Short mmCIF file of C-alpha atoms in Angstrom, two decimals:
data_model
loop_
_atom_site.label_atom_id
_atom_site.label_comp_id
_atom_site.label_asym_id
_atom_site.label_seq_id
_atom_site.Cartn_x
_atom_site.Cartn_y
_atom_site.Cartn_z
CA MET A 1342 63.90 50.52 -17.70
CA HIS A 1343 60.11 51.07 -18.86
CA ARG A 1344 60.63 50.05 -22.56
CA ILE A 1345 59.96 46.42 -22.13
CA PRO A 1346 56.75 46.83 -20.07
CA LEU A 1347 55.63 49.45 -22.58
CA ALA A 1348 56.38 46.83 -25.42
CA LEU A 1349 54.62 44.28 -23.60
CA GLY A 1350 51.40 46.36 -23.38
CA ARG A 1351 51.56 47.17 -27.01
CA LEU A 1352 51.90 43.30 -27.53
CA LEU A 1353 48.96 42.51 -25.47
CA ALA A 1354 47.04 45.32 -27.50
CA THR A 1355 48.25 43.53 -30.62
CA CYS A 1356 47.07 40.14 -29.42
CA ALA A 1357 43.58 41.53 -28.58
CA ALA A 1358 43.42 42.89 -32.05
CA LEU A 1359 44.70 39.64 -33.71
CA THR A 1360 42.08 37.72 -31.78
CA LEU A 1361 39.29 39.72 -33.06
CA LEU A 1362 40.69 39.81 -36.58
CA GLY A 1363 40.69 35.94 -36.45
CA GLY A 1364 37.18 35.76 -35.15
CA CYS A 1365 35.98 38.30 -37.71
CA MET A 1366 37.59 36.30 -40.54
CA GLY A 1367 35.27 33.47 -39.76
CA GLY A 1368 32.50 35.25 -41.80
CA ILE A 1369 34.74 35.62 -44.90
CA THR A 1370 35.04 33.10 -47.64
CA PRO A 1371 38.46 33.50 -49.17
CA PRO A 1372 39.35 31.87 -52.40
CA GLY A 1373 41.29 28.57 -51.86
CA MET A 1374 45.16 28.56 -52.66
CA PHE A 1375 45.91 27.47 -56.05
CA GLY A 1376 42.33 26.60 -56.62
CA PHE A 1377 41.90 23.78 -54.30
CA GLY A 1378 38.87 24.34 -52.49
CA ARG A 1379 37.73 27.19 -50.15
CA GLY A 1380 39.76 28.97 -47.50
CA ASN A 1381 38.73 28.44 -43.75
CA ALA A 1382 39.33 30.67 -40.95
CA PRO A 1383 40.77 29.19 -37.84
CA ALA A 1384 37.69 30.43 -35.76
CA ASP A 1385 35.12 28.54 -37.97
CA PRO A 1386 33.11 26.17 -35.83
CA ALA A 1387 33.95 22.45 -36.21
CA ALA A 1388 31.88 20.03 -37.89
CA MET A 1389 31.97 17.98 -34.64
CA PRO A 1390 30.95 19.32 -31.28
CA SER A 1391 33.94 20.38 -28.92
CA GLY A 1392 35.04 18.48 -25.94
CA GLN A 1393 32.81 20.31 -23.60
CA ALA A 1394 29.55 19.93 -25.67
CA GLN A 1395 27.55 16.73 -25.93
CA SER A 1396 27.13 15.16 -29.36
CA GLN A 1397 24.18 13.25 -30.67
CA LEU A 1398 26.43 10.00 -30.42
CA ILE A 1399 27.10 10.49 -26.77
CA ASP A 1400 23.58 11.48 -26.02
CA GLY A 1401 22.41 8.27 -27.83
CA LEU A 1402 24.66 6.19 -25.52
CA ARG A 1403 23.34 7.96 -22.45
CA ALA A 1404 19.66 7.29 -23.26
CA ARG A 1405 20.06 3.65 -23.43
CA HIS A 1406 18.42 1.57 -20.75
CA SER A 1407 19.46 -1.87 -19.50
CA ILE A 1408 16.94 -4.73 -20.38
CA LEU A 1409 17.93 -6.73 -17.07
CA PRO A 1410 14.84 -6.99 -15.00
CA PRO A 1411 15.11 -4.73 -11.79
CA GLY A 1412 15.86 -6.71 -8.73
CA GLY A 1413 16.51 -10.00 -10.37
CA PRO A 1414 19.50 -12.14 -10.35
CA TYR A 1415 20.93 -10.90 -13.51
CA GLU A 1416 20.65 -7.19 -12.14
CA GLN A 1417 22.35 -8.07 -8.84
CA VAL A 1418 25.13 -9.62 -10.54
CA ALA A 1419 25.49 -6.64 -12.95
CA ARG A 1420 25.38 -4.13 -10.18
CA ALA A 1421 28.13 -6.06 -8.20
CA VAL A 1422 30.36 -6.36 -11.27
CA ILE A 1423 30.01 -2.66 -12.12
CA ASP A 1424 30.76 -1.51 -8.57
CA ALA A 1425 33.92 -3.53 -8.63
CA ALA A 1426 35.13 -2.10 -12.00
CA SER A 1427 38.53 -0.38 -12.09
CA GLY A 1428 37.33 2.55 -14.24
CA ALA A 1429 40.16 2.43 -16.83
CA SER A 1430 37.91 3.13 -19.56
CA ALA A 1431 36.28 5.93 -17.70
CA ALA A 1432 39.78 7.45 -17.12
CA GLU A 1433 40.49 7.24 -20.91
CA LEU A 1434 37.25 9.24 -21.71
CA ARG A 1435 38.39 11.96 -19.20
CA VAL A 1436 41.64 12.12 -20.95
CA ALA A 1437 40.04 12.52 -24.34
CA ARG A 1438 37.76 15.27 -22.98
CA LEU A 1439 40.66 17.26 -21.70
CA ARG A 1440 42.29 17.13 -24.98
CA ALA A 1441 39.38 18.31 -26.75
CA GLU A 1442 38.95 21.09 -24.25
CA ALA A 1443 42.59 21.96 -25.11
CA LYS A 1444 41.91 21.85 -28.91
CA SER A 1445 38.83 23.87 -28.63
CA LYS A 1446 41.09 26.89 -28.00
CA ASN A 1447 43.35 26.34 -30.83
CA TRP A 1448 42.06 29.11 -32.91
CA LEU A 1449 43.34 31.68 -30.36
CA PRO A 1450 46.67 33.34 -30.89
CA SER A 1451 49.91 31.42 -29.84
CA ILE A 1452 52.53 33.04 -27.65
CA ARG A 1453 56.17 31.92 -27.45
CA PRO A 1454 58.91 33.52 -25.30
CA GLY A 1455 62.19 33.81 -26.71
CA VAL A 1456 65.83 34.56 -25.21
CA THR A 1457 68.67 35.38 -27.53
CA LEU A 1458 72.38 36.32 -26.82
CA SER A 1459 73.52 39.53 -28.28
CA SER A 1460 76.83 40.36 -29.86
CA LEU A 1461 77.76 42.17 -26.87
CA GLY A 1462 77.13 39.09 -24.61
CA ALA A 1463 73.95 40.42 -23.20
CA LEU A 1464 70.71 38.51 -23.00
CA ALA A 1465 67.76 39.91 -24.92
CA GLY A 1466 64.16 38.59 -24.22
CA SER A 1467 61.11 38.72 -26.68
CA ILE A 1468 57.57 37.50 -27.05
CA LEU A 1469 56.28 36.18 -30.42
CA LEU A 1470 52.65 36.21 -31.01
CA GLU A 1471 51.12 34.38 -33.94
CA GLN A 1472 47.52 34.23 -35.21
CA ALA A 1473 46.47 32.13 -38.10
CA LEU A 1474 44.18 33.95 -40.52
CA PHE A 1475 43.55 31.22 -43.16
CA ASP A 1476 44.76 27.63 -42.59
CA HIS A 1477 42.26 25.69 -44.87
CA GLY A 1478 40.44 24.24 -42.07
CA ARG A 1479 43.26 22.60 -40.23
CA ARG A 1480 42.45 23.80 -36.69
CA LYS A 1481 38.81 23.25 -37.34
CA ALA A 1482 39.76 19.78 -38.11
CA GLU A 1483 41.79 19.48 -35.17
CA ARG A 1484 38.92 20.36 -33.02
CA ALA A 1485 36.77 17.74 -34.98
CA HIS A 1486 39.30 15.21 -34.49
CA ALA A 1487 39.67 15.76 -30.62
CA ALA A 1488 35.70 15.65 -30.41
CA ALA A 1489 35.64 12.38 -32.50
CA ASP A 1490 38.22 11.13 -30.07
CA VAL A 1491 35.83 11.92 -27.08
CA GLU A 1492 33.10 9.96 -28.84
CA VAL A 1493 35.15 6.92 -29.68
CA ALA A 1494 36.21 6.96 -25.97
CA ALA A 1495 32.56 7.03 -24.92
CA VAL A 1496 31.84 4.03 -27.17
CA PHE A 1497 34.80 2.13 -26.03
CA LEU A 1498 33.55 2.77 -22.31
CA ALA A 1499 30.16 1.46 -23.19
CA GLN A 1500 31.58 -1.58 -25.00
CA ASP A 1501 33.85 -2.31 -21.90
CA MET A 1502 31.14 -1.97 -19.30
CA ASN A 1503 28.73 -4.32 -21.38
CA GLN A 1504 31.33 -6.75 -22.06
CA ARG A 1505 32.27 -6.76 -18.29
CA VAL A 1506 28.70 -7.24 -17.14
CA TYR A 1507 28.23 -10.07 -19.92
CA ASP A 1508 31.41 -11.74 -18.59
CA GLY A 1509 30.16 -11.64 -15.14
CA LEU A 1510 26.63 -12.98 -16.13
CA VAL A 1511 28.27 -15.81 -18.10
CA HIS A 1512 30.23 -16.80 -15.02
CA TYR A 1513 26.97 -16.82 -13.18
CA LEU A 1514 25.32 -19.01 -15.82
CA THR A 1515 28.14 -21.37 -15.80
CA ILE A 1516 27.77 -21.95 -11.93
CA ALA A 1517 24.05 -22.43 -12.23
CA ARG A 1518 24.39 -24.87 -15.13
CA ALA A 1519 27.19 -26.81 -13.48
CA GLN A 1520 25.41 -26.93 -10.31
CA GLU A 1521 22.33 -28.40 -11.96
CA GLN A 1522 24.24 -30.81 -13.89
CA ALA A 1523 26.17 -31.94 -10.86
CA ALA A 1524 22.91 -32.63 -8.97
CA ILE A 1525 21.79 -34.94 -11.81
CA ALA A 1526 25.16 -36.68 -12.06
CA GLU A 1527 25.07 -37.14 -8.16
CA ARG A 1528 21.80 -38.78 -8.34
CA ALA A 1529 22.98 -41.08 -11.06
CA SER A 1530 26.18 -42.03 -9.21
CA ALA A 1531 24.42 -42.87 -6.17
CA ARG A 1532 22.03 -45.16 -8.24
CA LEU A 1533 24.86 -46.74 -10.09
CA THR A 1534 26.58 -47.49 -6.86
CA GLU A 1535 23.43 -49.50 -5.69
CA PHE A 1536 23.56 -51.27 -9.01
CA GLU A 1537 27.22 -52.06 -8.57
CA SER A 1538 26.57 -53.34 -5.06
CA VAL A 1539 23.76 -55.55 -6.41
CA VAL A 1540 25.78 -57.18 -9.09
CA ALA A 1541 28.69 -57.82 -6.67
CA MET A 1542 26.45 -59.75 -4.60
CA ARG A 1543 25.36 -61.47 -7.47
CA VAL A 1544 28.87 -62.40 -8.56
CA GLN A 1545 29.55 -63.82 -5.05
CA GLY A 1546 26.37 -66.04 -5.54
CA GLY A 1547 27.39 -67.18 -8.86
CA LEU A 1548 24.25 -65.68 -10.54
CA SER A 1549 26.47 -63.12 -12.73
CA ASP A 1550 30.00 -62.99 -14.01
CA ARG A 1551 32.69 -60.51 -13.40
CA SER A 1552 32.41 -58.98 -17.02
CA GLU A 1553 28.99 -57.52 -16.00
CA GLU A 1554 30.50 -56.24 -12.70
CA GLN A 1555 33.33 -54.54 -14.66
CA ILE A 1556 31.05 -52.90 -17.18
CA ILE A 1557 28.82 -51.49 -14.21
CA THR A 1558 31.77 -50.32 -12.36
CA GLN A 1559 33.24 -48.65 -15.47
CA LYS A 1560 29.79 -46.83 -15.81
CA ARG A 1561 29.79 -45.68 -12.31
CA SER A 1562 33.39 -44.48 -12.41
CA GLU A 1563 32.46 -42.48 -15.66
CA MET A 1564 29.60 -40.70 -13.89
CA MET A 1565 31.64 -40.00 -10.90
CA ALA A 1566 34.20 -38.39 -13.32
CA THR A 1567 31.31 -36.36 -14.76
CA LEU A 1568 30.25 -35.29 -11.27
CA THR A 1569 33.86 -34.02 -10.55
CA ALA A 1570 34.12 -32.24 -13.75
CA ASP A 1571 30.74 -30.27 -13.05
CA ARG A 1572 31.71 -29.46 -9.54
CA ASN A 1573 35.08 -28.12 -10.80
CA ALA A 1574 33.52 -26.11 -13.31
CA ALA A 1575 31.11 -24.53 -10.84
CA ALA A 1576 34.07 -23.90 -8.48
CA GLN A 1577 36.30 -22.17 -11.13
CA ALA A 1578 33.29 -20.04 -12.43
CA GLN A 1579 32.57 -19.09 -8.78
CA ALA A 1580 36.21 -18.09 -8.16
CA GLU A 1581 36.25 -15.96 -11.30
CA LEU A 1582 32.94 -14.26 -10.62
CA GLY A 1583 34.26 -13.47 -7.16
CA ALA A 1584 37.32 -11.86 -8.55
CA MET A 1585 35.10 -9.58 -10.66
CA THR A 1586 32.66 -8.57 -7.91
CA SER A 1587 32.90 -6.46 -5.06
CA ARG A 1588 30.76 -8.52 -2.67
CA PRO A 1589 29.71 -12.09 -2.52
CA LEU A 1590 26.74 -13.40 -4.41
CA THR A 1591 26.13 -16.58 -2.62
CA GLY A 1592 22.35 -15.98 -2.25
CA VAL A 1593 21.68 -15.10 -5.75
CA ARG A 1594 19.62 -17.90 -7.62
CA GLY A 1595 17.53 -18.32 -10.62
CA LEU A 1596 17.32 -17.16 -14.25
CA ASP A 1597 15.71 -14.02 -15.68
CA ARG A 1598 13.46 -13.89 -18.66
CA LEU A 1599 14.71 -10.85 -20.73
CA PRO A 1600 12.37 -8.63 -22.62
CA ALA A 1601 12.72 -8.26 -26.35
CA PRO A 1602 15.74 -6.36 -27.47
CA GLN A 1603 15.16 -2.61 -28.09
CA PRO A 1604 15.92 -1.46 -31.60
CA ALA A 1605 19.30 -0.16 -30.62
CA GLU A 1606 22.26 0.19 -32.98
CA PRO A 1607 24.94 -2.20 -32.02
CA LEU A 1608 27.90 -0.66 -30.40
CA ALA A 1609 30.11 -1.79 -32.96
CA VAL A 1610 28.25 0.32 -35.52
CA VAL A 1611 28.32 3.37 -33.26
CA LYS A 1612 32.12 2.91 -32.74
CA ALA A 1613 32.66 2.73 -36.40
CA VAL A 1614 30.71 6.16 -36.73
CA GLY A 1615 32.82 7.73 -34.31
CA GLU A 1616 36.00 6.31 -35.83
CA ALA A 1617 34.82 7.42 -39.37
CA ALA A 1618 34.34 10.90 -38.05
CA ARG A 1619 37.74 10.94 -36.51
CA ALA A 1620 39.33 9.59 -39.84
CA THR A 1621 37.65 12.29 -41.81
CA ALA A 1622 38.95 14.89 -39.61
CA GLN A 1623 42.37 13.43 -39.86
CA ALA A 1624 42.00 13.57 -43.68
CA GLN A 1625 40.99 17.21 -43.41
CA MET A 1626 44.03 17.93 -41.28
CA ASN A 1627 46.21 16.24 -43.83
CA ARG A 1628 44.75 18.10 -46.69
CA ALA A 1629 45.00 21.46 -44.88
CA GLY A 1630 48.71 20.68 -44.40
CA LEU A 1631 49.37 20.33 -48.05
CA LEU A 1632 48.13 23.78 -48.58
CA PRO A 1633 49.87 27.17 -47.54
CA GLY A 1634 48.00 29.14 -45.02
CA LEU A 1635 48.19 32.66 -44.12
CA GLY A 1636 48.88 34.21 -40.71
CA VAL A 1637 50.00 37.35 -38.79
CA THR A 1638 52.80 37.58 -36.37
CA ALA A 1639 53.84 40.23 -33.91
CA THR A 1640 57.10 40.33 -32.00
CA GLY A 1641 57.63 42.38 -28.85
CA ASP A 1642 61.12 43.03 -27.26
CA GLY A 1643 62.88 46.01 -25.78
CA ASP A 1644 62.82 47.78 -28.89
CA GLY A 1645 59.10 47.79 -29.39
CA VAL A 1646 56.60 45.64 -31.48
CA THR A 1647 57.10 44.56 -34.99
CA GLY A 1648 54.77 42.56 -37.09
CA GLY A 1649 53.99 41.15 -40.37
CA LEU A 1650 52.24 38.45 -42.48
CA ARG A 1651 53.54 34.90 -42.61
CA LEU A 1652 52.87 32.53 -45.55
CA GLY A 1653 52.84 28.87 -44.65
CA ASP A 1654 55.93 26.96 -45.44
CA THR A 1655 54.18 23.92 -47.01
CA VAL A 1656 55.98 22.78 -50.12
CA THR A 1657 53.86 21.73 -53.16
CA GLY A 1658 55.17 18.73 -55.10
CA PHE A 1659 54.16 16.68 -58.20
CA GLY A 1660 52.30 14.20 -55.78
CA THR A 1661 50.35 16.97 -53.97
CA GLY A 1662 47.16 16.62 -56.41
CA ALA A 1663 47.02 12.93 -55.70
CA ALA A 1664 47.41 13.43 -52.01
CA LEU A 1665 44.64 16.06 -51.98
CA ARG A 1666 42.39 13.54 -53.95
CA ALA A 1667 43.23 10.72 -51.33
CA ALA A 1668 42.28 13.13 -48.51
CA ASP A 1669 38.93 14.04 -50.26
CA ALA A 1670 38.19 10.26 -50.76
CA GLU A 1671 38.62 9.54 -47.15
CA ALA A 1672 35.07 10.60 -46.42
CA ASP A 1673 33.54 7.99 -48.80
CA ALA A 1674 35.86 5.38 -47.48
CA ALA A 1675 34.76 6.06 -43.86
CA THR A 1676 30.99 5.95 -44.90
CA ARG A 1677 31.58 2.63 -46.67
CA ARG A 1678 33.33 1.27 -43.47
CA ILE A 1679 30.23 2.17 -41.40
CA ASP A 1680 27.94 0.28 -43.95
CA GLU A 1681 30.16 -2.63 -43.83
CA GLN A 1682 30.23 -2.72 -40.07
CA ARG A 1683 26.34 -2.39 -39.94
CA GLN A 1684 26.01 -5.35 -42.23
CA ASN A 1685 28.29 -7.35 -40.25
CA SER A 1686 26.54 -6.68 -37.00
CA ALA A 1687 23.18 -7.32 -38.55
CA ARG A 1688 24.47 -10.82 -39.84
CA ARG A 1689 25.83 -11.69 -36.50
CA ILE A 1690 22.60 -10.83 -34.62
CA VAL A 1691 20.59 -12.79 -37.15
CA LYS A 1692 22.80 -15.77 -36.51
CA LEU A 1693 22.38 -15.50 -32.82
CA GLU A 1694 18.72 -15.36 -33.17
CA GLN A 1695 18.77 -18.50 -35.43
CA ASP A 1696 21.05 -20.21 -33.10
CA ILE A 1697 18.47 -19.35 -30.18
CA ALA A 1698 15.57 -20.84 -32.24
CA ALA A 1699 17.59 -23.93 -33.10
CA LEU A 1700 18.24 -24.56 -29.48
CA LEU A 1701 14.56 -24.04 -28.39
CA SER A 1702 13.49 -26.28 -31.01
CA ARG A 1703 16.04 -28.86 -29.87
CA GLU A 1704 14.87 -28.30 -26.19
CA ALA A 1705 11.35 -29.05 -27.22
CA GLN A 1706 12.23 -32.19 -28.81
CA GLY A 1707 14.59 -33.17 -26.20
CA ALA A 1708 11.93 -32.91 -23.65
CA GLY A 1709 9.86 -35.36 -25.64
CA VAL A 1710 12.76 -37.84 -25.99
CA LEU A 1711 13.52 -37.56 -22.30
CA ARG A 1712 9.97 -38.30 -21.31
CA GLN A 1713 10.16 -41.37 -23.76
CA THR A 1714 13.39 -42.53 -22.25
CA GLN A 1715 11.92 -42.24 -18.67
CA GLY A 1716 8.93 -44.24 -19.78
CA ASN A 1717 11.65 -46.99 -21.25
CA LEU A 1718 13.42 -46.82 -17.98
CA ASP A 1719 10.31 -47.65 -15.93
CA LEU A 1720 9.51 -50.39 -18.40
CA PHE A 1721 13.13 -51.81 -17.91
CA VAL A 1722 12.72 -51.72 -14.17
CA GLU A 1723 9.55 -53.75 -14.33
CA GLN A 1724 11.01 -56.14 -16.72
CA TYR A 1725 14.08 -56.62 -14.64
CA ARG A 1726 12.07 -57.45 -11.79
CA ALA A 1727 10.08 -59.96 -13.79
CA GLY A 1728 13.36 -61.37 -14.84
CA ARG A 1729 13.02 -60.38 -18.44
CA ARG A 1730 15.83 -57.94 -18.41
CA THR A 1731 19.42 -58.16 -17.09
CA LEU A 1732 20.85 -55.77 -14.60
CA LEU A 1733 23.42 -54.74 -17.20
CA GLU A 1734 20.68 -53.67 -19.60
CA LEU A 1735 19.01 -51.66 -16.76
CA VAL A 1736 22.24 -49.94 -15.88
CA GLN A 1737 22.90 -48.94 -19.53
CA GLN A 1738 19.40 -47.58 -19.93
CA TYR A 1739 19.74 -45.54 -16.70
CA ASP A 1740 23.17 -44.22 -17.74
CA ALA A 1741 21.75 -43.08 -21.11
CA PHE A 1742 18.79 -41.50 -19.26
CA ALA A 1743 21.08 -39.57 -16.94
CA ARG A 1744 23.23 -38.16 -19.70
CA LEU A 1745 20.23 -37.18 -21.77
CA ASP A 1746 19.05 -35.38 -18.73
CA ARG A 1747 22.20 -33.56 -18.11
CA ASP A 1748 22.18 -32.44 -21.83
CA GLN A 1749 18.61 -31.31 -21.53
CA ALA A 1750 19.48 -29.30 -18.61
CA ALA A 1751 22.21 -27.35 -20.31
CA ILE A 1752 20.05 -25.95 -23.02
CA LYS A 1753 18.21 -23.25 -21.23
CA TYR A 1754 21.58 -21.82 -20.02
CA GLU A 1755 22.84 -21.69 -23.45
CA VAL A 1756 19.74 -19.82 -24.74
CA ALA A 1757 20.25 -17.43 -21.69
CA ARG A 1758 23.73 -16.73 -22.91
CA LEU A 1759 22.94 -16.09 -26.35
CA ASN A 1760 20.23 -13.52 -25.37
CA LEU A 1761 22.86 -11.86 -23.18
CA GLU A 1762 25.18 -11.75 -26.02
CA ILE A 1763 22.96 -10.06 -28.32
CA ALA A 1764 21.95 -7.53 -25.54
CA ARG A 1765 25.66 -6.96 -25.06
CA ASP A 1766 26.27 -6.30 -28.81
CA ARG A 1767 23.41 -3.75 -28.76
CA GLY A 1768 24.79 -2.00 -25.47
CA LEU A 1769 21.73 -2.97 -23.48
CA LEU A 1770 23.28 -4.58 -20.40
CA VAL A 1771 24.21 -1.15 -18.62
CA ASP A 1772 22.13 1.99 -18.24
CA GLY A 1773 23.63 4.77 -20.18
CA ASP A 1774 23.50 7.19 -17.47
CA ARG A 1775 25.89 5.09 -15.30
CA MET A 1776 28.68 5.74 -17.69
#
């Protein structure tokens, strides 16, 4: 009756001894099996921090600050968007942290209960305890892989929040641009309606033919269609922004001037760093799986405690050497992927900056053309009153001025969007401590 508890006590004592043995083995540098590298004890610290410890990558994300001016319209939109976020990315990060926490204890002994049916038809229970001594870094790589998973999830969260804020601000810019363009189209439509009334009276009086009236009517109809399209664009963007926010933003107006971007590494590059660490850890796990490890086992049942050494059951084949070299080459491949992503991100940001410079130059030139067109329009009005210009010529000049005015008004919103895109890529639309 007392043999099983006694065996369990002996097994627990063996468990403690094996745990200390596994920890002590961390200071030994055993030779690698078959000459492939050095052996590694399961308790060796992982190259990456564990799920409970902060990493430089995560610390760098948390140290980032939003460049949106405090209290401005951009910041108000961003706050409303973040408050209404579902938090799916944050939940993924919590799951990754829990997995890393579980893996951080993988160097401890594993215990498995067992139940067998004896030849006499009786059930016999046992407990199997296993402690790895040398595993060529497999468990350490598992901890590093789990820690890298946490880092990748943290970068994904930063990307998701920055993208969400960017989408909300783009909707806000679309609303503002459509409303300003609609105001220009509305004024032009009202003026063209007046011209249409004038030409209708001239047709009735025999001073103009119906071809002029048809052309002016067509110009007015086109401007009315433009006005309707602007209003529809504003309404659609307003509805989409309302679906993203937790409260109405009807009183928010104006544009913010963003400061110069901070020299922050683009989030795509940071994510590549985390993915490279994860891929390297996976390669180390694969490499360790190709080499036999050494462990100690102890089994406790009603008859006492038995133990022994266990050699890994890995089968070495003719392709093992190539597989080992492939695993060793993964670190170089991961570094090259980081460099490639860094180059791609740099080219993308340079292109965006060049697009902004081109738009600013176009805006400056367009402002001069708009002033010249305004002067020509005033001259056409004077010449029309003096009888030197026809009403149709005046209408065509006014229609061209109105459309140029709409195009000129849209440029500043496109510049603002490109600046926000650069800030999004650098992860500077959301404070890191809010993630």
